[in-house]
Amino acid sequence: MVANGKLLLFPDMFALTGLALGLFLSVPWPAG
């Protein structure tokens, strides 16, 4: 049960990281 919980945690961690990175890259930074 604990192993399954940890295995389910990793995809969530990657998804959250990808989402944060996508939002970070989608911000219209000022030129320069």
PDB file of N, CA and C in Angstrom:
ATOM      1  N   MET A   1       0.834  -1.200   0.000  1.00  0.00           N
ATOM      2  CA  MET A   1       0.000   0.000   0.000  1.00  0.00           C
ATOM      3  C   MET A   1       0.869   1.251   0.000  1.00  0.00           C
ATOM      4  N   VAL A   2       1.888   1.257   0.860  1.00  0.00           N
ATOM      5  CA  VAL A   2       2.773   2.429   0.932  1.00  0.00           C
ATOM      6  C   VAL A   2       3.531   2.592  -0.384  1.00  0.00           C
ATOM      7  N   ALA A   3       3.965   1.440  -0.946  1.00  0.00           N
ATOM      8  CA  ALA A   3       4.712   1.491  -2.212  1.00  0.00           C
ATOM      9  C   ALA A   3       3.818   2.079  -3.307  1.00  0.00           C
ATOM     10  N   ASN A   4       2.545   1.661  -3.328  1.00  0.00           N
ATOM     11  CA  ASN A   4       1.625   2.178  -4.339  1.00  0.00           C
ATOM     12  C   ASN A   4       1.434   3.681  -4.165  1.00  0.00           C
ATOM     13  N   GLY A   5       1.341   4.132  -2.926  1.00  0.00           N
ATOM     14  CA  GLY A   5       1.180   5.560  -2.657  1.00  0.00           C
ATOM     15  C   GLY A   5       2.374   6.346  -3.176  1.00  0.00           C
ATOM     16  N   LYS A   6       3.578   5.794  -2.944  1.00  0.00           N
ATOM     17  CA  LYS A   6       4.784   6.487  -3.406  1.00  0.00           C
ATOM     18  C   LYS A   6       4.844   6.492  -4.929  1.00  0.00           C
ATOM     19  N   LEU A   7       4.429   5.375  -5.551  1.00  0.00           N
ATOM     20  CA  LEU A   7       4.450   5.303  -7.013  1.00  0.00           C
ATOM     21  C   LEU A   7       3.463   6.306  -7.603  1.00  0.00           C
ATOM     22  N   LEU A   8       2.357   6.553  -6.903  1.00  0.00           N
ATOM     23  CA  LEU A   8       1.368   7.511  -7.391  1.00  0.00           C
ATOM     24  C   LEU A   8       1.830   8.943  -7.147  1.00  0.00           C
ATOM     25  N   LEU A   9       2.737   9.114  -6.167  1.00  0.00           N
ATOM     26  CA  LEU A   9       3.211  10.462  -5.852  1.00  0.00           C
ATOM     27  C   LEU A   9       4.140  10.993  -6.939  1.00  0.00           C
ATOM     28  N   PHE A  10       4.964  10.119  -7.519  1.00  0.00           N
ATOM     29  CA  PHE A  10       5.959  10.577  -8.497  1.00  0.00           C
ATOM     30  C   PHE A  10       5.311  11.215  -9.732  1.00  0.00           C
ATOM     31  N   PRO A  11       4.303  10.584 -10.354  1.00  0.00           N
ATOM     32  CA  PRO A  11       3.656  11.221 -11.515  1.00  0.00           C
ATOM     33  C   PRO A  11       3.046  12.569 -11.148  1.00  0.00           C
ATOM     34  N   ASP A  12       2.462  12.677  -9.954  1.00  0.00           N
ATOM     35  CA  ASP A  12       1.877  13.950  -9.526  1.00  0.00           C
ATOM     36  C   ASP A  12       2.968  15.005  -9.410  1.00  0.00           C
ATOM     37  N   MET A  13       4.125  14.610  -8.867  1.00  0.00           N
ATOM     38  CA  MET A  13       5.235  15.543  -8.704  1.00  0.00           C
ATOM     39  C   MET A  13       5.696  16.032 -10.080  1.00  0.00           C
ATOM     40  N   PHE A  14       5.831  15.088 -11.034  1.00  0.00           N
ATOM     41  CA  PHE A  14       6.266  15.465 -12.382  1.00  0.00           C
ATOM     42  C   PHE A  14       5.217  16.352 -13.049  1.00  0.00           C
ATOM     43  N   ALA A  15       3.933  16.034 -12.848  1.00  0.00           N
ATOM     44  CA  ALA A  15       2.867  16.822 -13.462  1.00  0.00           C
ATOM     45  C   ALA A  15       2.868  18.246 -12.910  1.00  0.00           C
ATOM     46  N   LEU A  16       3.020  18.375 -11.584  1.00  0.00           N
ATOM     47  CA  LEU A  16       3.049  19.709 -10.975  1.00  0.00           C
ATOM     48  C   LEU A  16       4.262  20.494 -11.450  1.00  0.00           C
ATOM     49  N   THR A  17       5.413  19.823 -11.547  1.00  0.00           N
ATOM     50  CA  THR A  17       6.629  20.493 -12.023  1.00  0.00           C
ATOM     51  C   THR A  17       6.444  20.946 -13.464  1.00  0.00           C
ATOM     52  N   GLY A  18       5.875  20.086 -14.299  1.00  0.00           N
ATOM     53  CA  GLY A  18       5.640  20.443 -15.698  1.00  0.00           C
ATOM     54  C   GLY A  18       4.662  21.604 -15.813  1.00  0.00           C
ATOM     55  N   LEU A  19       3.619  21.586 -14.991  1.00  0.00           N
ATOM     56  CA  LEU A  19       2.634  22.661 -15.018  1.00  0.00           C
ATOM     57  C   LEU A  19       3.268  23.983 -14.603  1.00  0.00           C
ATOM     58  N   ALA A  20       4.068  23.951 -13.519  1.00  0.00           N
ATOM     59  CA  ALA A  20       4.741  25.168 -13.049  1.00  0.00           C
ATOM     60  C   ALA A  20       5.704  25.683 -14.117  1.00  0.00           C
ATOM     61  N   LEU A  21       6.449  24.764 -14.744  1.00  0.00           N
ATOM     62  CA  LEU A  21       7.405  25.166 -15.780  1.00  0.00           C
ATOM     63  C   LEU A  21       6.663  25.755 -16.982  1.00  0.00           C
ATOM     64  N   GLY A  22       5.536  25.157 -17.352  1.00  0.00           N
ATOM     65  CA  GLY A  22       4.740  25.669 -18.471  1.00  0.00           C
ATOM     66  C   GLY A  22       4.227  27.068 -18.176  1.00  0.00           C
ATOM     67  N   LEU A  23       3.724  27.290 -16.958  1.00  0.00           N
ATOM     68  CA  LEU A  23       3.246  28.623 -16.587  1.00  0.00           C
ATOM     69  C   LEU A  23       4.392  29.622 -16.582  1.00  0.00           C
ATOM     70  N   PHE A  24       5.552  29.193 -16.084  1.00  0.00           N
ATOM     71  CA  PHE A  24       6.728  30.061 -16.018  1.00  0.00           C
ATOM     72  C   PHE A  24       7.165  30.479 -17.417  1.00  0.00           C
ATOM     73  N   LEU A  25       7.134  29.510 -18.358  1.00  0.00           N
ATOM     74  CA  LEU A  25       7.572  29.806 -19.727  1.00  0.00           C
ATOM     75  C   LEU A  25       6.507  30.578 -20.501  1.00  0.00           C
ATOM     76  N   SER A  26       5.251  30.489 -20.086  1.00  0.00           N
ATOM     77  CA  SER A  26       4.172  31.163 -20.816  1.00  0.00           C
ATOM     78  C   SER A  26       4.040  32.627 -20.401  1.00  0.00           C
ATOM     79  N   VAL A  27       4.787  33.039 -19.360  1.00  0.00           N
ATOM     80  CA  VAL A  27       4.721  34.442 -18.923  1.00  0.00           C
ATOM     81  C   VAL A  27       5.396  35.329 -19.968  1.00  0.00           C
ATOM     82  N   PRO A  28       4.706  36.372 -20.439  1.00  0.00           N
ATOM     83  CA  PRO A  28       5.291  37.288 -21.437  1.00  0.00           C
ATOM     84  C   PRO A  28       6.351  38.175 -20.817  1.00  0.00           C
ATOM     85  N   TRP A  29       7.582  37.658 -20.741  1.00  0.00           N
ATOM     86  CA  TRP A  29       8.665  38.436 -20.129  1.00  0.00           C
ATOM     87  C   TRP A  29       8.997  39.645 -21.007  1.00  0.00           C
ATOM     88  N   PRO A  30       9.334  40.780 -20.399  1.00  0.00           N
ATOM     89  CA  PRO A  30       9.757  41.950 -21.181  1.00  0.00           C
ATOM     90  C   PRO A  30      11.041  41.660 -21.953  1.00  0.00           C
ATOM     91  N   ALA A  31      11.137  42.191 -23.154  1.00  0.00           N
ATOM     92  CA  ALA A  31      12.330  41.943 -23.981  1.00  0.00           C
ATOM     93  C   ALA A  31      13.558  42.524 -23.301  1.00  0.00           C
ATOM     94  N   GLY A  32      14.651  41.755 -23.299  1.00  0.00           N
ATOM     95  CA  GLY A  32      15.878  42.225 -22.659  1.00  0.00           C
ATOM     96  C   GLY A  32      15.916  41.776 -21.236  1.00  0.00           C
TER      97      GLY A  32
END
